[in-house]
């Protein structure tokens, strides 16, 4: 895991499920100030996992890039870090 950053995803739109192109990621819930504790999730051998805080279902899709989501726009970008 060293040598690369962990993608962060958000679900401000309230989607029931989000497809992502990685198996290790952080869920932040909704965009701040409505976020929940930023939790690390690892799919391991599974292809789906539910966030224990916001109940978003994340689905692994190998055809997606690391920061790509379906529906689009669910990648979290921390504008304060820039």
PDB file of N, CA and C in Angstrom:
ATOM      1  N   UNK A   1       0.819  -1.185   0.000  1.00  0.00           N
ATOM      2  CA  UNK A   1       0.000   0.000   0.000  1.00  0.00           C
ATOM      3  C   UNK A   1       0.862   1.248   0.000  1.00  0.00           C
ATOM      4  N   UNK A   2       2.091   1.168   0.451  1.00  0.00           N
ATOM      5  CA  UNK A   2       2.969   2.329   0.436  1.00  0.00           C
ATOM      6  C   UNK A   2       3.257   2.739  -1.001  1.00  0.00           C
ATOM      7  N   UNK A   3       3.418   4.038  -1.208  1.00  0.00           N
ATOM      8  CA  UNK A   3       3.748   4.511  -2.533  1.00  0.00           C
ATOM      9  C   UNK A   3       2.567   4.987  -3.350  1.00  0.00           C
ATOM     10  N   UNK A   4       1.362   4.858  -2.817  1.00  0.00           N
ATOM     11  CA  UNK A   4       0.203   5.387  -3.535  1.00  0.00           C
ATOM     12  C   UNK A   4      -0.794   5.944  -2.528  1.00  0.00           C
ATOM     13  N   UNK A   5      -1.611   6.857  -2.990  1.00  0.00           N
ATOM     14  CA  UNK A   5      -2.596   7.451  -2.099  1.00  0.00           C
ATOM     15  C   UNK A   5      -3.887   6.636  -2.116  1.00  0.00           C
ATOM     16  N   UNK A   6      -4.632   6.758  -1.062  1.00  0.00           N
ATOM     17  CA  UNK A   6      -5.903   6.051  -0.933  1.00  0.00           C
ATOM     18  C   UNK A   6      -7.021   6.965  -1.430  1.00  0.00           C
ATOM     19  N   UNK A   7      -7.777   6.566  -2.444  1.00  0.00           N
ATOM     20  CA  UNK A   7      -8.887   7.398  -2.925  1.00  0.00           C
ATOM     21  C   UNK A   7      -9.952   7.566  -1.841  1.00  0.00           C
ATOM     22  N   UNK A   8     -10.564   8.738  -1.826  1.00  0.00           N
ATOM     23  CA  UNK A   8     -11.660   9.042  -0.915  1.00  0.00           C
ATOM     24  C   UNK A   8     -12.922   9.234  -1.748  1.00  0.00           C
ATOM     25  N   UNK A   9     -14.032   8.696  -1.256  1.00  0.00           N
ATOM     26  CA  UNK A   9     -15.298   8.816  -1.956  1.00  0.00           C
ATOM     27  C   UNK A   9     -16.354   9.403  -1.034  1.00  0.00           C
ATOM     28  N   UNK A  10     -17.304  10.142  -1.627  1.00  0.00           N
ATOM     29  CA  UNK A  10     -18.400  10.752  -0.879  1.00  0.00           C
ATOM     30  C   UNK A  10     -19.715  10.416  -1.563  1.00  0.00           C
ATOM     31  N   UNK A  11     -20.787  10.538  -0.785  1.00  0.00           N
ATOM     32  CA  UNK A  11     -22.114  10.220  -1.316  1.00  0.00           C
ATOM     33  C   UNK A  11     -23.103  11.309  -0.934  1.00  0.00           C
ATOM     34  N   UNK A  12     -22.773  12.544  -1.244  1.00  0.00           N
ATOM     35  CA  UNK A  12     -23.663  13.665  -0.921  1.00  0.00           C
ATOM     36  C   UNK A  12     -25.007  13.563  -1.630  1.00  0.00           C
ATOM     37  N   UNK A  13     -25.046  12.910  -2.782  1.00  0.00           N
ATOM     38  CA  UNK A  13     -26.283  12.788  -3.553  1.00  0.00           C
ATOM     39  C   UNK A  13     -27.208  11.688  -3.026  1.00  0.00           C
ATOM     40  N   UNK A  14     -26.709  10.864  -2.118  1.00  0.00           N
ATOM     41  CA  UNK A  14     -27.541   9.817  -1.532  1.00  0.00           C
ATOM     42  C   UNK A  14     -27.788   8.612  -2.421  1.00  0.00           C
ATOM     43  N   UNK A  15     -26.822   8.259  -3.251  1.00  0.00           N
ATOM     44  CA  UNK A  15     -26.956   7.073  -4.106  1.00  0.00           C
ATOM     45  C   UNK A  15     -27.027   5.809  -3.247  1.00  0.00           C
ATOM     46  N   UNK A  16     -27.806   4.843  -3.667  1.00  0.00           N
ATOM     47  CA  UNK A  16     -27.885   3.568  -2.950  1.00  0.00           C
ATOM     48  C   UNK A  16     -26.599   2.769  -3.111  1.00  0.00           C
ATOM     49  N   UNK A  17     -25.958   2.878  -4.288  1.00  0.00           N
ATOM     50  CA  UNK A  17     -24.725   2.132  -4.566  1.00  0.00           C
ATOM     51  C   UNK A  17     -23.818   2.980  -5.448  1.00  0.00           C
ATOM     52  N   UNK A  18     -22.502   2.796  -5.248  1.00  0.00           N
ATOM     53  CA  UNK A  18     -21.490   3.490  -6.043  1.00  0.00           C
ATOM     54  C   UNK A  18     -20.478   2.448  -6.513  1.00  0.00           C
ATOM     55  N   UNK A  19     -20.230   2.404  -7.803  1.00  0.00           N
ATOM     56  CA  UNK A  19     -19.199   1.528  -8.355  1.00  0.00           C
ATOM     57  C   UNK A  19     -17.886   2.283  -8.388  1.00  0.00           C
ATOM     58  N   UNK A  20     -16.813   1.602  -7.974  1.00  0.00           N
ATOM     59  CA  UNK A  20     -15.485   2.211  -7.883  1.00  0.00           C
ATOM     60  C   UNK A  20     -14.443   1.274  -8.480  1.00  0.00           C
ATOM     61  N   UNK A  21     -13.280   1.822  -8.811  1.00  0.00           N
ATOM     62  CA  UNK A  21     -12.239   1.036  -9.453  1.00  0.00           C
ATOM     63  C   UNK A  21     -11.109   0.605  -8.541  1.00  0.00           C
ATOM     64  N   UNK A  22     -11.312   0.648  -7.229  1.00  0.00           N
ATOM     65  CA  UNK A  22     -10.291   0.236  -6.256  1.00  0.00           C
ATOM     66  C   UNK A  22     -10.932  -0.652  -5.196  1.00  0.00           C
ATOM     67  N   UNK A  23     -10.087  -1.397  -4.489  1.00  0.00           N
ATOM     68  CA  UNK A  23     -10.586  -2.260  -3.414  1.00  0.00           C
ATOM     69  C   UNK A  23     -10.225  -1.728  -2.035  1.00  0.00           C
ATOM     70  N   UNK A  24      -9.376  -0.698  -1.970  1.00  0.00           N
ATOM     71  CA  UNK A  24      -9.026  -0.046  -0.709  1.00  0.00           C
ATOM     72  C   UNK A  24      -9.309   1.440  -0.868  1.00  0.00           C
ATOM     73  N   UNK A  25     -10.081   2.013   0.053  1.00  0.00           N
ATOM     74  CA  UNK A  25     -10.507   3.407  -0.097  1.00  0.00           C
ATOM     75  C   UNK A  25     -11.009   3.947   1.231  1.00  0.00           C
ATOM     76  N   UNK A  26     -11.286   5.243   1.236  1.00  0.00           N
ATOM     77  CA  UNK A  26     -11.889   5.900   2.395  1.00  0.00           C
ATOM     78  C   UNK A  26     -13.276   6.385   2.000  1.00  0.00           C
ATOM     79  N   UNK A  27     -14.233   6.206   2.899  1.00  0.00           N
ATOM     80  CA  UNK A  27     -15.569   6.783   2.724  1.00  0.00           C
ATOM     81  C   UNK A  27     -15.672   7.944   3.705  1.00  0.00           C
ATOM     82  N   UNK A  28     -16.124   9.090   3.208  1.00  0.00           N
ATOM     83  CA  UNK A  28     -16.287  10.269   4.062  1.00  0.00           C
ATOM     84  C   UNK A  28     -17.764  10.587   4.295  1.00  0.00           C
ATOM     85  N   UNK A  29     -18.664   9.794   3.733  1.00  0.00           N
ATOM     86  CA  UNK A  29     -20.090  10.083   3.843  1.00  0.00           C
ATOM     87  C   UNK A  29     -20.453  11.172   2.852  1.00  0.00           C
ATOM     88  N   UNK A  30     -21.064  12.227   3.321  1.00  0.00           N
ATOM     89  CA  UNK A  30     -21.376  13.384   2.481  1.00  0.00           C
ATOM     90  C   UNK A  30     -20.205  14.360   2.544  1.00  0.00           C
ATOM     91  N   UNK A  31     -20.214  15.336   1.662  1.00  0.00           N
ATOM     92  CA  UNK A  31     -19.178  16.364   1.719  1.00  0.00           C
ATOM     93  C   UNK A  31     -19.315  17.167   3.006  1.00  0.00           C
ATOM     94  N   UNK A  32     -18.187  17.647   3.572  1.00  0.00           N
ATOM     95  CA  UNK A  32     -18.244  18.475   4.777  1.00  0.00           C
ATOM     96  C   UNK A  32     -19.146  19.677   4.547  1.00  0.00           C
ATOM     97  N   UNK A  33     -19.866  20.119   5.518  1.00  0.00           N
ATOM     98  CA  UNK A  33     -19.761  19.743   6.939  1.00  0.00           C
ATOM     99  C   UNK A  33     -20.657  18.574   7.342  1.00  0.00           C
ATOM    100  N   UNK A  34     -21.194  17.848   6.392  1.00  0.00           N
ATOM    101  CA  UNK A  34     -22.120  16.753   6.690  1.00  0.00           C
ATOM    102  C   UNK A  34     -21.452  15.381   6.600  1.00  0.00           C
ATOM    103  N   UNK A  35     -20.122  15.362   6.666  1.00  0.00           N
ATOM    104  CA  UNK A  35     -19.386  14.102   6.567  1.00  0.00           C
ATOM    105  C   UNK A  35     -19.468  13.320   7.878  1.00  0.00           C
ATOM    106  N   UNK A  36     -19.104  12.044   7.788  1.00  0.00           N
ATOM    107  CA  UNK A  36     -18.979  11.212   8.983  1.00  0.00           C
ATOM    108  C   UNK A  36     -17.491  10.953   9.191  1.00  0.00           C
ATOM    109  N   UNK A  37     -17.080  10.287  10.285  1.00  0.00           N
ATOM    110  CA  UNK A  37     -15.656   9.957  10.432  1.00  0.00           C
ATOM    111  C   UNK A  37     -15.154   9.263   9.167  1.00  0.00           C
ATOM    112  N   UNK A  38     -14.025   9.689   8.675  1.00  0.00           N
ATOM    113  CA  UNK A  38     -13.470   9.132   7.444  1.00  0.00           C
ATOM    114  C   UNK A  38     -12.944   7.738   7.746  1.00  0.00           C
ATOM    115  N   UNK A  39     -13.620   6.744   7.181  1.00  0.00           N
ATOM    116  CA  UNK A  39     -13.353   5.348   7.515  1.00  0.00           C
ATOM    117  C   UNK A  39     -12.677   4.635   6.346  1.00  0.00           C
ATOM    118  N   UNK A  40     -11.613   3.869   6.664  1.00  0.00           N
ATOM    119  CA  UNK A  40     -10.905   3.062   5.673  1.00  0.00           C
ATOM    120  C   UNK A  40     -11.677   1.773   5.456  1.00  0.00           C
ATOM    121  N   UNK A  41     -11.941   1.454   4.199  1.00  0.00           N
ATOM    122  CA  UNK A  41     -12.630   0.211   3.847  1.00  0.00           C
ATOM    123  C   UNK A  41     -11.763  -0.593   2.889  1.00  0.00           C
ATOM    124  N   UNK A  42     -11.691  -1.882   3.122  1.00  0.00           N
ATOM    125  CA  UNK A  42     -10.904  -2.796   2.298  1.00  0.00           C
ATOM    126  C   UNK A  42     -11.825  -3.932   1.856  1.00  0.00           C
ATOM    127  N   UNK A  43     -12.025  -4.059   0.560  1.00  0.00           N
ATOM    128  CA  UNK A  43     -12.909  -5.101   0.043  1.00  0.00           C
ATOM    129  C   UNK A  43     -12.295  -6.492   0.134  1.00  0.00           C
ATOM    130  N   UNK A  44     -10.968  -6.569   0.212  1.00  0.00           N
ATOM    131  CA  UNK A  44     -10.330  -7.878   0.273  1.00  0.00           C
ATOM    132  C   UNK A  44     -10.711  -8.717  -0.931  1.00  0.00           C
ATOM    133  N   UNK A  45     -11.190  -9.926  -0.696  1.00  0.00           N
ATOM    134  CA  UNK A  45     -11.602 -10.827  -1.780  1.00  0.00           C
ATOM    135  C   UNK A  45     -13.023 -10.558  -2.260  1.00  0.00           C
ATOM    136  N   UNK A  46     -13.746  -9.684  -1.545  1.00  0.00           N
ATOM    137  CA  UNK A  46     -15.127  -9.381  -1.914  1.00  0.00           C
ATOM    138  C   UNK A  46     -15.179  -8.308  -3.001  1.00  0.00           C
ATOM    139  N   UNK A  47     -16.319  -8.159  -3.624  1.00  0.00           N
ATOM    140  CA  UNK A  47     -16.523  -7.116  -4.633  1.00  0.00           C
ATOM    141  C   UNK A  47     -17.517  -6.057  -4.190  1.00  0.00           C
ATOM    142  N   UNK A  48     -18.061  -6.203  -2.978  1.00  0.00           N
ATOM    143  CA  UNK A  48     -19.000  -5.232  -2.434  1.00  0.00           C
ATOM    144  C   UNK A  48     -18.752  -5.055  -0.936  1.00  0.00           C
ATOM    145  N   UNK A  49     -19.025  -3.841  -0.455  1.00  0.00           N
ATOM    146  CA  UNK A  49     -18.948  -3.581   0.979  1.00  0.00           C
ATOM    147  C   UNK A  49     -19.845  -2.401   1.289  1.00  0.00           C
ATOM    148  N   UNK A  50     -20.517  -2.454   2.437  1.00  0.00           N
ATOM    149  CA  UNK A  50     -21.381  -1.378   2.903  1.00  0.00           C
ATOM    150  C   UNK A  50     -20.619  -0.568   3.944  1.00  0.00           C
ATOM    151  N   UNK A  51     -20.628   0.757   3.791  1.00  0.00           N
ATOM    152  CA  UNK A  51     -20.004   1.626   4.782  1.00  0.00           C
ATOM    153  C   UNK A  51     -20.791   1.509   6.088  1.00  0.00           C
ATOM    154  N   UNK A  52     -20.095   1.268   7.219  1.00  0.00           N
ATOM    155  CA  UNK A  52     -20.803   1.109   8.489  1.00  0.00           C
ATOM    156  C   UNK A  52     -21.412   2.413   9.022  1.00  0.00           C
ATOM    157  N   UNK A  53     -20.999   3.553   8.485  1.00  0.00           N
ATOM    158  CA  UNK A  53     -21.539   4.829   8.955  1.00  0.00           C
ATOM    159  C   UNK A  53     -22.728   5.310   8.125  1.00  0.00           C
ATOM    160  N   UNK A  54     -22.580   5.328   6.802  1.00  0.00           N
ATOM    161  CA  UNK A  54     -23.625   5.933   5.956  1.00  0.00           C
ATOM    162  C   UNK A  54     -24.431   4.908   5.154  1.00  0.00           C
ATOM    163  N   UNK A  55     -24.060   3.642   5.243  1.00  0.00           N
ATOM    164  CA  UNK A  55     -24.758   2.542   4.568  1.00  0.00           C
ATOM    165  C   UNK A  55     -24.685   2.597   3.046  1.00  0.00           C
ATOM    166  N   UNK A  56     -23.721   3.346   2.505  1.00  0.00           N
ATOM    167  CA  UNK A  56     -23.501   3.334   1.061  1.00  0.00           C
ATOM    168  C   UNK A  56     -22.923   1.984   0.660  1.00  0.00           C
ATOM    169  N   UNK A  57     -23.478   1.380  -0.365  1.00  0.00           N
ATOM    170  CA  UNK A  57     -22.944   0.132  -0.906  1.00  0.00           C
ATOM    171  C   UNK A  57     -21.913   0.476  -1.961  1.00  0.00           C
ATOM    172  N   UNK A  58     -20.680   0.050  -1.755  1.00  0.00           N
ATOM    173  CA  UNK A  58     -19.613   0.243  -2.731  1.00  0.00           C
ATOM    174  C   UNK A  58     -19.408  -1.062  -3.477  1.00  0.00           C
ATOM    175  N   UNK A  59     -19.323  -0.965  -4.813  1.00  0.00           N
ATOM    176  CA  UNK A  59     -19.116  -2.139  -5.671  1.00  0.00           C
ATOM    177  C   UNK A  59     -17.835  -1.950  -6.472  1.00  0.00           C
ATOM    178  N   UNK A  60     -16.974  -2.952  -6.457  1.00  0.00           N
ATOM    179  CA  UNK A  60     -15.743  -2.915  -7.243  1.00  0.00           C
ATOM    180  C   UNK A  60     -16.056  -3.210  -8.699  1.00  0.00           C
ATOM    181  N   UNK A  61     -15.503  -2.375  -9.581  1.00  0.00           N
ATOM    182  CA  UNK A  61     -15.652  -2.557 -11.031  1.00  0.00           C
ATOM    183  C   UNK A  61     -14.261  -2.388 -11.640  1.00  0.00           C
ATOM    184  N   UNK A  62     -13.650  -3.485 -12.059  1.00  0.00           N
ATOM    185  CA  UNK A  62     -12.278  -3.470 -12.575  1.00  0.00           C
ATOM    186  C   UNK A  62     -12.121  -2.627 -13.831  1.00  0.00           C
ATOM    187  N   UNK A  63     -13.193  -2.273 -14.496  1.00  0.00           N
ATOM    188  CA  UNK A  63     -13.092  -1.457 -15.705  1.00  0.00           C
ATOM    189  C   UNK A  63     -12.942   0.032 -15.402  1.00  0.00           C
ATOM    190  N   UNK A  64     -13.083   0.424 -14.130  1.00  0.00           N
ATOM    191  CA  UNK A  64     -12.971   1.831 -13.741  1.00  0.00           C
ATOM    192  C   UNK A  64     -11.554   2.160 -13.286  1.00  0.00           C
ATOM    193  N   UNK A  65     -11.143   3.411 -13.479  1.00  0.00           N
ATOM    194  CA  UNK A  65      -9.868   3.893 -12.956  1.00  0.00           C
ATOM    195  C   UNK A  65     -10.012   4.149 -11.460  1.00  0.00           C
ATOM    196  N   UNK A  66      -8.903   4.360 -10.759  1.00  0.00           N
ATOM    197  CA  UNK A  66      -8.899   4.503  -9.300  1.00  0.00           C
ATOM    198  C   UNK A  66      -9.832   5.601  -8.803  1.00  0.00           C
ATOM    199  N   UNK A  67      -9.856   6.756  -9.425  1.00  0.00           N
ATOM    200  CA  UNK A  67     -10.684   7.855  -8.954  1.00  0.00           C
ATOM    201  C   UNK A  67     -12.007   7.994  -9.673  1.00  0.00           C
ATOM    202  N   UNK A  68     -12.355   7.013 -10.472  1.00  0.00           N
ATOM    203  CA  UNK A  68     -13.587   7.067 -11.276  1.00  0.00           C
ATOM    204  C   UNK A  68     -14.736   6.381 -10.535  1.00  0.00           C
ATOM    205  N   UNK A  69     -15.923   6.940 -10.637  1.00  0.00           N
ATOM    206  CA  UNK A  69     -17.092   6.355  -9.994  1.00  0.00           C
ATOM    207  C   UNK A  69     -18.282   6.321 -10.948  1.00  0.00           C
ATOM    208  N   UNK A  70     -19.181   5.386 -10.690  1.00  0.00           N
ATOM    209  CA  UNK A  70     -20.469   5.327 -11.388  1.00  0.00           C
ATOM    210  C   UNK A  70     -21.517   5.200 -10.297  1.00  0.00           C
ATOM    211  N   UNK A  71     -22.387   6.186 -10.143  1.00  0.00           N
ATOM    212  CA  UNK A  71     -22.514   7.409 -10.924  1.00  0.00           C
ATOM    213  C   UNK A  71     -21.299   8.319 -10.742  1.00  0.00           C
ATOM    214  N   UNK A  72     -21.085   9.164 -11.740  1.00  0.00           N
ATOM    215  CA  UNK A  72     -19.937  10.072 -11.728  1.00  0.00           C
ATOM    216  C   UNK A  72     -20.080  11.110 -10.614  1.00  0.00           C
ATOM    217  N   UNK A  73     -18.945  11.654 -10.185  1.00  0.00           N
ATOM    218  CA  UNK A  73     -18.947  12.752  -9.229  1.00  0.00           C
ATOM    219  C   UNK A  73     -18.902  12.351  -7.770  1.00  0.00           C
ATOM    220  N   UNK A  74     -18.595  11.114  -7.457  1.00  0.00           N
ATOM    221  CA  UNK A  74     -18.569  10.670  -6.066  1.00  0.00           C
ATOM    222  C   UNK A  74     -17.163  10.625  -5.471  1.00  0.00           C
ATOM    223  N   UNK A  75     -16.170  11.075  -6.214  1.00  0.00           N
ATOM    224  CA  UNK A  75     -14.814  11.170  -5.675  1.00  0.00           C
ATOM    225  C   UNK A  75     -14.745  12.396  -4.782  1.00  0.00           C
ATOM    226  N   UNK A  76     -14.203  12.243  -3.581  1.00  0.00           N
ATOM    227  CA  UNK A  76     -14.067  13.360  -2.642  1.00  0.00           C
ATOM    228  C   UNK A  76     -12.761  14.080  -2.912  1.00  0.00           C
ATOM    229  N   UNK A  77     -12.837  15.401  -3.048  1.00  0.00           N
ATOM    230  CA  UNK A  77     -11.656  16.240  -3.247  1.00  0.00           C
ATOM    231  C   UNK A  77     -11.590  17.229  -2.102  1.00  0.00           C
ATOM    232  N   UNK A  78     -10.496  17.186  -1.344  1.00  0.00           N
ATOM    233  CA  UNK A  78     -10.304  18.092  -0.219  1.00  0.00           C
ATOM    234  C   UNK A  78      -9.696  19.385  -0.745  1.00  0.00           C
ATOM    235  N   UNK A  79     -10.519  20.403  -0.934  1.00  0.00           N
ATOM    236  CA  UNK A  79     -10.048  21.675  -1.485  1.00  0.00           C
ATOM    237  C   UNK A  79      -9.139  22.427  -0.528  1.00  0.00           C
ATOM    238  N   UNK A  80      -9.189  22.100   0.758  1.00  0.00           N
ATOM    239  CA  UNK A  80      -8.322  22.771   1.743  1.00  0.00           C
ATOM    240  C   UNK A  80      -6.890  22.276   1.661  1.00  0.00           C
ATOM    241  N   UNK A  81      -6.679  21.086   1.109  1.00  0.00           N
ATOM    242  CA  UNK A  81      -5.337  20.492   1.040  1.00  0.00           C
ATOM    243  C   UNK A  81      -4.520  21.103  -0.102  1.00  0.00           C
ATOM    244  N   UNK A  82      -5.156  21.795  -1.023  1.00  0.00           N
ATOM    245  CA  UNK A  82      -4.444  22.342  -2.175  1.00  0.00           C
ATOM    246  C   UNK A  82      -3.658  23.581  -1.843  1.00  0.00           C
TER     247      UNK A  82
END
